[in-house]
Tab-separated table of C-alpha atoms and ligand atoms in Angstrom:
chain	number	residue	atom	x	y	z
Y	1	MET	CA	74.855	162.866	97.385
Y	2	THR	CA	78.129	164.656	96.805
Y	3	THR	CA	80.938	162.904	94.857
Y	4	LEU	CA	83.064	163.316	98.117
Y	5	VAL	CA	80.493	161.284	100.285
Y	6	LYS	CA	79.961	158.676	97.704
Y	7	ALA	CA	83.850	158.109	97.447
Y	8	GLY	CA	83.714	157.923	101.396
Y	9	LEU	CA	80.999	155.308	101.245
Y	10	ILE	CA	82.849	153.180	98.678
Y	11	ALA	CA	86.102	153.435	100.689
Y	12	VAL	CA	84.190	152.246	103.754
Y	13	SER	CA	82.554	149.403	102.014
Y	14	LEU	CA	85.849	148.491	100.453
Y	15	VAL	CA	87.426	148.157	103.935
Y	16	MET	CA	84.504	146.083	105.118
Y	17	THR	CA	84.926	143.818	102.223
Y	18	ALA	CA	88.471	143.397	102.873
Y	19	ALA	CA	88.062	142.747	106.429
Y	20	SER	CA	85.269	140.098	106.025
Y	21	LEU	CA	87.457	138.246	103.305
Y	22	VAL	CA	90.731	138.337	105.194
Y	23	ARG	CA	90.564	137.258	108.791
Y	24	ALA	CA	94.208	136.748	109.393
Y	25	ASP	CA	93.577	136.522	113.240
Y	26	GLU	CA	91.642	133.446	112.794
Y	27	PRO	CA	93.236	130.179	113.788
Y	28	ILE	CA	94.975	128.153	111.249
Y	29	LYS	CA	93.284	124.724	111.422
Y	30	ILE	CA	95.719	121.729	111.485
Y	31	SER	CA	94.318	118.296	110.552
Y	32	MET	CA	95.032	115.690	113.143
Y	33	ASN	CA	94.956	111.901	112.419
Y	34	ASN	CA	95.121	108.710	114.304
Y	35	TRP	CA	98.792	107.912	114.224
Y	36	THR	CA	101.688	109.038	116.513
Y	37	SER	CA	104.185	110.881	114.385
Y	38	GLN	CA	101.406	112.894	112.538
Y	39	ASN	CA	100.382	114.109	115.866
Y	40	VAL	CA	103.896	115.090	117.150
Y	41	LEU	CA	104.746	116.790	113.791
Y	42	SER	CA	101.527	118.657	113.739
Y	43	HIS	CA	102.061	119.959	117.239
Y	44	VAL	CA	105.819	120.890	116.004
Y	45	ALA	CA	104.069	122.905	113.139
Y	46	GLY	CA	101.646	124.662	115.396
Y	47	ILE	CA	104.452	125.449	117.860
Y	48	LEU	CA	106.354	127.168	115.097
Y	49	LEU	CA	103.307	129.060	113.731
Y	50	GLU	CA	102.660	130.256	117.314
Y	51	LYS	CA	106.219	131.534	117.446
Y	52	LYS	CA	105.412	133.501	114.284
Y	53	GLY	CA	102.334	134.967	116.153
Y	54	PHE	CA	99.587	132.915	114.491
Y	55	GLU	CA	96.911	130.980	116.325
Y	56	VAL	CA	96.267	127.428	115.626
Y	57	GLU	CA	93.683	124.848	116.251
Y	58	TYR	CA	94.173	121.037	115.923
Y	59	ILE	CA	91.095	119.347	114.257
Y	60	PRO	CA	90.701	115.616	114.490
Y	61	SER	CA	89.832	114.277	110.756
Y	62	ASP	CA	89.430	111.224	108.829
Y	63	GLY	CA	92.478	110.171	106.858
Y	64	GLN	CA	90.583	109.900	103.625
Y	65	LEU	CA	87.981	112.712	103.904
Y	66	GLN	CA	90.513	115.240	105.120
Y	67	PHE	CA	91.731	116.035	101.697
Y	68	GLN	CA	88.374	117.207	100.344
Y	69	ALA	CA	87.760	119.120	103.598
Y	70	ILE	CA	91.162	121.011	102.932
Y	71	ALA	CA	90.287	121.873	99.325
Y	72	ASP	CA	86.760	122.966	100.816
Y	73	GLY	CA	88.898	125.290	103.310
Y	74	ASP	CA	87.320	123.441	106.273
Y	75	LEU	CA	90.945	122.358	107.301
Y	76	ASP	CA	94.027	124.415	106.271
Y	77	PHE	CA	97.001	121.993	106.563
Y	78	GLN	CA	98.153	118.481	106.692
Y	79	ILE	CA	101.636	117.541	107.722
Y	80	GLU	CA	101.886	113.907	106.620
Y	81	VAL	CA	100.596	112.725	103.268
Y	82	TRP	CA	101.483	109.202	103.028
Y	83	GLU	CA	101.844	107.876	99.356
Y	84	GLY	CA	100.590	104.324	100.482
Y	85	SER	CA	97.599	105.657	102.242
Y	86	HIS	CA	96.443	108.866	100.698
Y	87	LEU	CA	97.569	108.947	97.092
Y	88	THR	CA	93.937	108.657	95.527
Y	89	ALA	CA	92.152	111.104	98.132
Y	90	PHE	CA	94.945	113.398	97.832
Y	91	ASN	CA	95.221	113.471	93.996
Y	92	ASN	CA	91.390	113.705	93.735
Y	93	ALA	CA	91.467	116.949	96.081
Y	94	LEU	CA	94.673	118.232	94.176
Y	95	ALA	CA	92.510	118.235	90.944
Y	96	THR	CA	89.906	120.656	92.214
Y	97	GLY	CA	92.663	123.330	92.221
Y	98	ASN	CA	91.758	124.195	95.899
Y	99	LEU	CA	94.376	122.000	97.712
Y	100	VAL	CA	97.956	122.762	97.156
Y	101	ASP	CA	100.950	120.349	97.407
Y	102	TYR	CA	103.287	122.002	100.016
Y	103	GLY	CA	106.423	119.904	99.360
Y	104	THR	CA	107.920	116.634	99.893
Y	105	HIS	CA	109.682	115.782	103.122
Y	106	ALA	CA	113.127	114.185	102.847
Y	107	ALA	CA	111.688	110.949	104.475
Y	108	THR	CA	110.637	108.115	102.121
Y	109	THR	CA	107.925	105.826	103.491
Y	110	ARG	CA	106.649	102.354	103.215
Y	111	GLU	CA	103.465	100.802	104.653
Y	112	ASP	CA	102.501	97.198	104.156
Y	113	TRP	CA	102.403	93.622	105.715
Y	114	TRP	CA	105.280	93.150	107.935
Y	115	TYR	CA	106.457	90.360	110.400
Y	116	PRO	CA	108.951	89.996	113.335
Y	117	GLU	CA	112.267	88.373	112.301
Y	118	TYR	CA	111.724	85.042	114.188
Y	119	VAL	CA	108.756	84.179	111.734
Y	120	LYS	CA	111.372	83.526	108.961
Y	121	GLY	CA	112.765	80.668	111.142
Y	122	VAL	CA	109.332	78.859	110.693
Y	123	CYS	CA	108.218	79.880	107.147
Y	124	PRO	CA	111.179	79.492	104.527
Y	125	GLY	CA	111.076	81.635	101.608
Y	126	LEU	CA	110.116	84.905	103.419
Y	127	PRO	CA	109.924	87.717	102.416
Y	128	SER	CA	108.142	86.538	99.345
Y	129	TRP	CA	104.306	86.791	99.516
Y	130	GLU	CA	103.962	83.496	97.797
Y	131	ALA	CA	106.077	81.803	100.485
Y	132	LEU	CA	104.024	83.558	103.161
Y	133	ASN	CA	100.800	82.289	101.516
Y	134	LYS	CA	102.285	78.696	101.590
Y	135	CYS	CA	102.597	79.119	105.522
Y	136	ALA	CA	99.193	80.547	105.791
Y	137	LYS	CA	98.159	77.981	108.383
Y	138	LEU	CA	100.815	78.995	110.825
Y	139	PHE	CA	98.901	82.406	111.242
Y	140	ALA	CA	95.408	80.905	111.522
Y	141	THR	CA	93.355	81.706	114.611
Y	142	ALA	CA	90.047	80.596	115.964
Y	143	GLU	CA	88.669	83.716	114.251
Y	144	THR	CA	90.039	82.907	110.918
Y	145	GLY	CA	89.609	79.126	110.755
Y	146	ASP	CA	91.866	77.492	108.068
Y	147	ARG	CA	93.156	80.899	106.807
Y	148	GLY	CA	95.883	82.851	108.047
Y	149	ARG	CA	95.159	86.041	109.998
Y	150	PHE	CA	96.498	89.389	108.609
Y	151	VAL	CA	96.256	92.042	111.323
Y	152	GLY	CA	95.003	94.808	109.520
Y	153	PRO	CA	95.082	98.886	109.865
Y	154	PRO	CA	91.929	100.873	110.964
Y	155	ALA	CA	89.569	101.325	107.976
Y	156	ASP	CA	90.239	105.135	107.410
Y	157	TRP	CA	94.040	104.359	106.392
Y	158	GLY	CA	92.932	103.715	102.859
Y	159	LYS	CA	94.179	100.159	102.279
Y	160	HIS	CA	92.598	97.451	100.181
Y	161	TYR	CA	93.893	94.390	101.705
Y	162	ALA	CA	90.766	92.346	101.386
Y	163	GLU	CA	90.575	93.174	97.806
Y	164	ARG	CA	94.423	92.292	97.643
Y	165	ILE	CA	94.021	89.071	99.262
Y	166	ALA	CA	91.171	88.139	96.874
Y	167	ALA	CA	93.141	89.510	93.734
Y	168	LEU	CA	96.210	87.411	94.731
Y	169	LYS	CA	94.134	84.371	95.858
Y	170	MET	CA	95.675	84.265	99.104
Y	171	ASN	CA	94.864	82.006	101.893
Y	172	PHE	CA	94.458	84.831	104.368
Y	173	GLU	CA	91.827	86.974	106.187
Y	174	GLU	CA	92.334	90.459	107.134
Y	175	VAL	CA	91.234	91.200	110.701
Y	176	PRO	CA	91.436	95.017	111.104
Y	177	VAL	CA	92.109	96.795	114.242
Y	178	GLY	CA	90.236	99.918	115.560
Y	179	GLN	CA	93.280	101.989	116.474
Y	180	ALA	CA	97.135	101.803	116.048
Y	181	ALA	CA	97.650	100.827	119.757
Y	182	THR	CA	96.048	97.472	119.068
Y	183	LEU	CA	98.475	96.661	116.368
Y	184	TRP	CA	101.447	97.097	118.722
Y	185	ALA	CA	99.647	95.100	121.580
Y	186	GLU	CA	99.149	92.306	119.087
Y	187	LEU	CA	102.691	92.390	117.977
Y	188	GLN	CA	103.959	92.505	121.607
Y	189	ALA	CA	101.812	89.576	122.591
Y	190	ALA	CA	102.990	87.402	119.728
Y	191	TYR	CA	106.646	88.582	120.173
Y	192	ASP	CA	106.626	87.519	123.756
Y	193	ARG	CA	105.522	83.888	122.937
Y	194	LYS	CA	107.306	83.953	119.685
Y	195	GLU	CA	104.346	83.123	117.833
Y	196	PRO	CA	103.930	83.781	114.137
Y	197	ILE	CA	102.179	87.032	113.232
Y	198	VAL	CA	101.949	89.174	110.227
Y	199	LEU	CA	100.567	92.691	110.594
Y	200	PHE	CA	100.280	96.219	109.075
Y	201	ASN	CA	103.298	98.312	109.902
Y	202	TRP	CA	104.928	101.174	108.293
Y	203	THR	CA	108.383	102.961	108.275
Y	204	PRO	CA	109.400	105.681	109.717
Y	205	ASN	CA	107.866	104.503	112.978
Y	206	PHE	CA	109.037	103.685	116.426
Y	207	ILE	CA	108.791	100.148	115.788
Y	208	GLU	CA	112.115	99.839	114.014
Y	209	ALA	CA	113.849	100.816	117.238
Y	210	ARG	CA	112.071	98.046	119.333
Y	211	PHE	CA	111.584	95.074	117.095
Y	212	LYS	CA	113.548	93.602	114.232
Y	213	GLY	CA	111.428	92.630	111.273
Y	214	GLU	CA	110.703	92.960	107.547
Y	215	PHE	CA	108.062	93.687	105.060
Y	216	VAL	CA	106.388	91.094	102.959
Y	217	GLU	CA	107.563	91.420	99.394
Y	218	PHE	CA	104.368	91.636	97.042
Y	219	PRO	CA	104.443	92.246	93.334
Y	220	GLN	CA	106.081	95.611	92.815
Y	221	TYR	CA	103.814	98.434	92.959
Y	222	SER	CA	102.673	100.299	89.825
Y	223	ALA	CA	100.087	103.081	89.590
Y	224	GLU	CA	98.421	100.855	86.976
Y	225	CYS	CA	97.853	97.986	89.341
Y	226	LEU	CA	95.314	100.217	91.144
Y	227	SER	CA	93.354	101.262	88.062
Y	228	ASP	CA	93.683	98.638	85.451
Y	229	PRO	CA	92.532	95.068	86.087
Y	230	LYS	CA	94.763	93.709	83.382
Y	231	TRP	CA	97.890	94.618	84.942
Y	232	GLY	CA	99.592	92.120	87.292
Y	233	SER	CA	98.947	88.544	87.678
Y	234	ASN	CA	95.255	88.466	88.127
Y	235	PRO	CA	93.950	89.896	84.808
Y	236	ASP	CA	90.436	90.487	86.159
Y	237	ALA	CA	91.272	92.420	89.520
Y	238	VAL	CA	93.050	95.676	90.649
Y	239	TYR	CA	95.167	95.717	93.979
Y	240	ASP	CA	97.238	92.710	92.941
Y	241	CYS	CA	100.349	94.324	93.806
Y	242	GLY	CA	102.227	95.745	97.291
Y	243	ALA	CA	102.403	99.369	98.242
Y	244	PRO	CA	105.186	101.668	96.965
Y	245	ALA	CA	108.458	100.472	98.819
Y	246	ASN	CA	109.851	104.157	98.583
Y	247	GLY	CA	106.707	106.106	98.855
Y	248	TYR	CA	106.715	109.844	99.194
Y	249	LEU	CA	105.596	111.887	102.314
Y	250	LYS	CA	104.067	115.068	101.580
Y	251	LYS	CA	102.381	118.182	103.003
Y	252	ALA	CA	99.051	119.688	101.751
Y	253	ALA	CA	97.393	122.998	102.401
Y	254	TRP	CA	94.119	124.852	101.508
Y	255	LYS	CA	94.907	127.035	98.511
Y	256	GLY	CA	93.727	130.235	100.398
Y	257	LEU	CA	96.469	129.840	102.976
Y	258	GLU	CA	98.866	131.584	100.886
Y	259	THR	CA	96.967	134.736	100.557
Y	260	LYS	CA	95.365	134.660	103.950
Y	261	TRP	CA	98.481	133.901	106.014
Y	262	PRO	CA	101.514	134.310	103.713
Y	263	ALA	CA	104.178	134.181	106.406
Y	264	ALA	CA	102.501	131.039	107.899
Y	265	SER	CA	102.416	129.581	104.427
Y	266	GLN	CA	106.202	130.180	103.895
Y	267	VAL	CA	106.909	128.300	107.140
Y	268	LEU	CA	104.751	125.431	106.406
Y	269	LYS	CA	106.374	125.002	102.893
Y	270	GLN	CA	109.916	124.976	104.288
Y	271	ILE	CA	109.169	122.306	107.162
Y	272	ASN	CA	111.027	119.141	106.239
Y	273	PHE	CA	111.353	116.003	108.176
Y	274	THR	CA	113.828	113.019	107.675
Y	275	ASN	CA	113.137	109.441	108.448
Y	276	GLU	CA	115.196	109.528	111.668
Y	277	GLN	CA	113.340	112.416	113.051
Y	278	ILE	CA	109.865	111.024	112.333
Y	279	ALA	CA	110.966	107.632	113.987
Y	280	ALA	CA	112.305	109.419	116.940
Y	281	ALA	CA	109.164	111.614	117.221
Y	282	SER	CA	106.873	108.553	117.552
Y	283	ALA	CA	109.239	106.834	120.039
Y	284	MET	CA	108.844	109.757	122.369
Y	285	VAL	CA	105.125	108.996	122.588
Y	286	ASP	CA	104.924	105.220	121.944
Y	287	VAL	CA	108.162	104.213	123.947
Y	288	SER	CA	108.788	107.015	126.417
Y	289	GLY	CA	105.170	107.854	127.094
Y	290	LEU	CA	105.066	111.506	126.420
Y	291	THR	CA	101.968	113.143	125.220
Y	292	SER	CA	102.298	114.320	121.466
Y	293	GLU	CA	102.147	117.970	122.609
Y	294	ASP	CA	105.047	117.313	125.124
Y	295	ALA	CA	106.958	115.469	122.661
Y	296	ALA	CA	106.445	118.316	120.189
Y	297	ALA	CA	107.750	120.823	122.704
Y	298	LYS	CA	110.706	118.630	123.507
Y	299	TRP	CA	111.673	118.261	119.817
Y	300	VAL	CA	111.401	122.138	119.243
Y	301	ALA	CA	113.558	122.669	122.436
Y	302	GLU	CA	116.321	120.305	121.192
Y	303	ASN	CA	116.303	121.082	117.543
Y	304	GLU	CA	116.444	124.868	117.395
Y	305	SER	CA	118.969	124.816	114.397
Y	306	VAL	CA	116.661	122.554	112.417
Y	307	TRP	CA	113.461	124.800	112.726
Y	308	THR	CA	115.226	128.172	112.741
Y	309	ALA	CA	116.203	127.331	109.111
Y	310	TRP	CA	112.346	126.781	108.198
Y	311	MET	CA	111.357	130.118	109.706
Y	312	LYS	CA	113.389	132.263	107.448
U	401	TMO	C1	99.481	106.413	107.329
U	401	TMO	N1	100.201	105.394	108.166
U	401	TMO	C2	101.508	105.989	108.495
U	401	TMO	C3	99.394	105.084	109.316
U	401	TMO	O1	100.287	104.074	107.501
């Protein structure tokens, strides 16, 4: 074989290798979860990427398992990483080096037990968790017997409320819902009859525009509370504390996104939502009845000056 032919073959094989590694024409896979603002914001990100000429695909995924899937490259991007729900799974994936922190939104977050304001009238001492516990019987149902009912979140939101109830020796029982819509149906039903209810809620969310209420104040969150049994009022148990009252909201991406789709990576790093924008995004769906796709399209149409700054 002449040197020239050899050189030619090497060149061809290099091109093929490059082509098989870099498939920038593949869709960027956006992780979709089971709460509204995440779906709307994901579609906003997708619309912006499409404006830049990229293809996107929306893939439903489990709130906890998605972080390892991102590290593995099975998913490329997650737009809402909530400190209260995702901290452990996110940190574990980050530690592999294959999931990258894509920055923190301006929004601060809180996820915890919550009650409508009228409950204060029948349970003096709220928002203290100890006061709530003294009123446990007010929240009892046929299902929970003598114990108060806490209407809890779907399993994949990464809470440990059964453990918290046990660690704090509370006279409550968690009754988890299968999906977010059931939380709001339970709240509305109780609200209409002014019945005591305590349920899982979070902010930013559309709820704050519709219902007055407050979070229960548990012992203040600390990272050691989750890992060190000796921390907190129960020396033998973890989870004897509340969730972060000023949690972060981050974005996360597969490490390879930066090199595979550099222009997309830049946009995704710059996306930055506020509390007001996220609450409004969920209200477009949960109050006004739009689909999350239509809500995202409306948001993009009405907020050009916001997103053009992210596209530079
Ligand atoms: C993660 N979530 C906002 C549903 O609590």
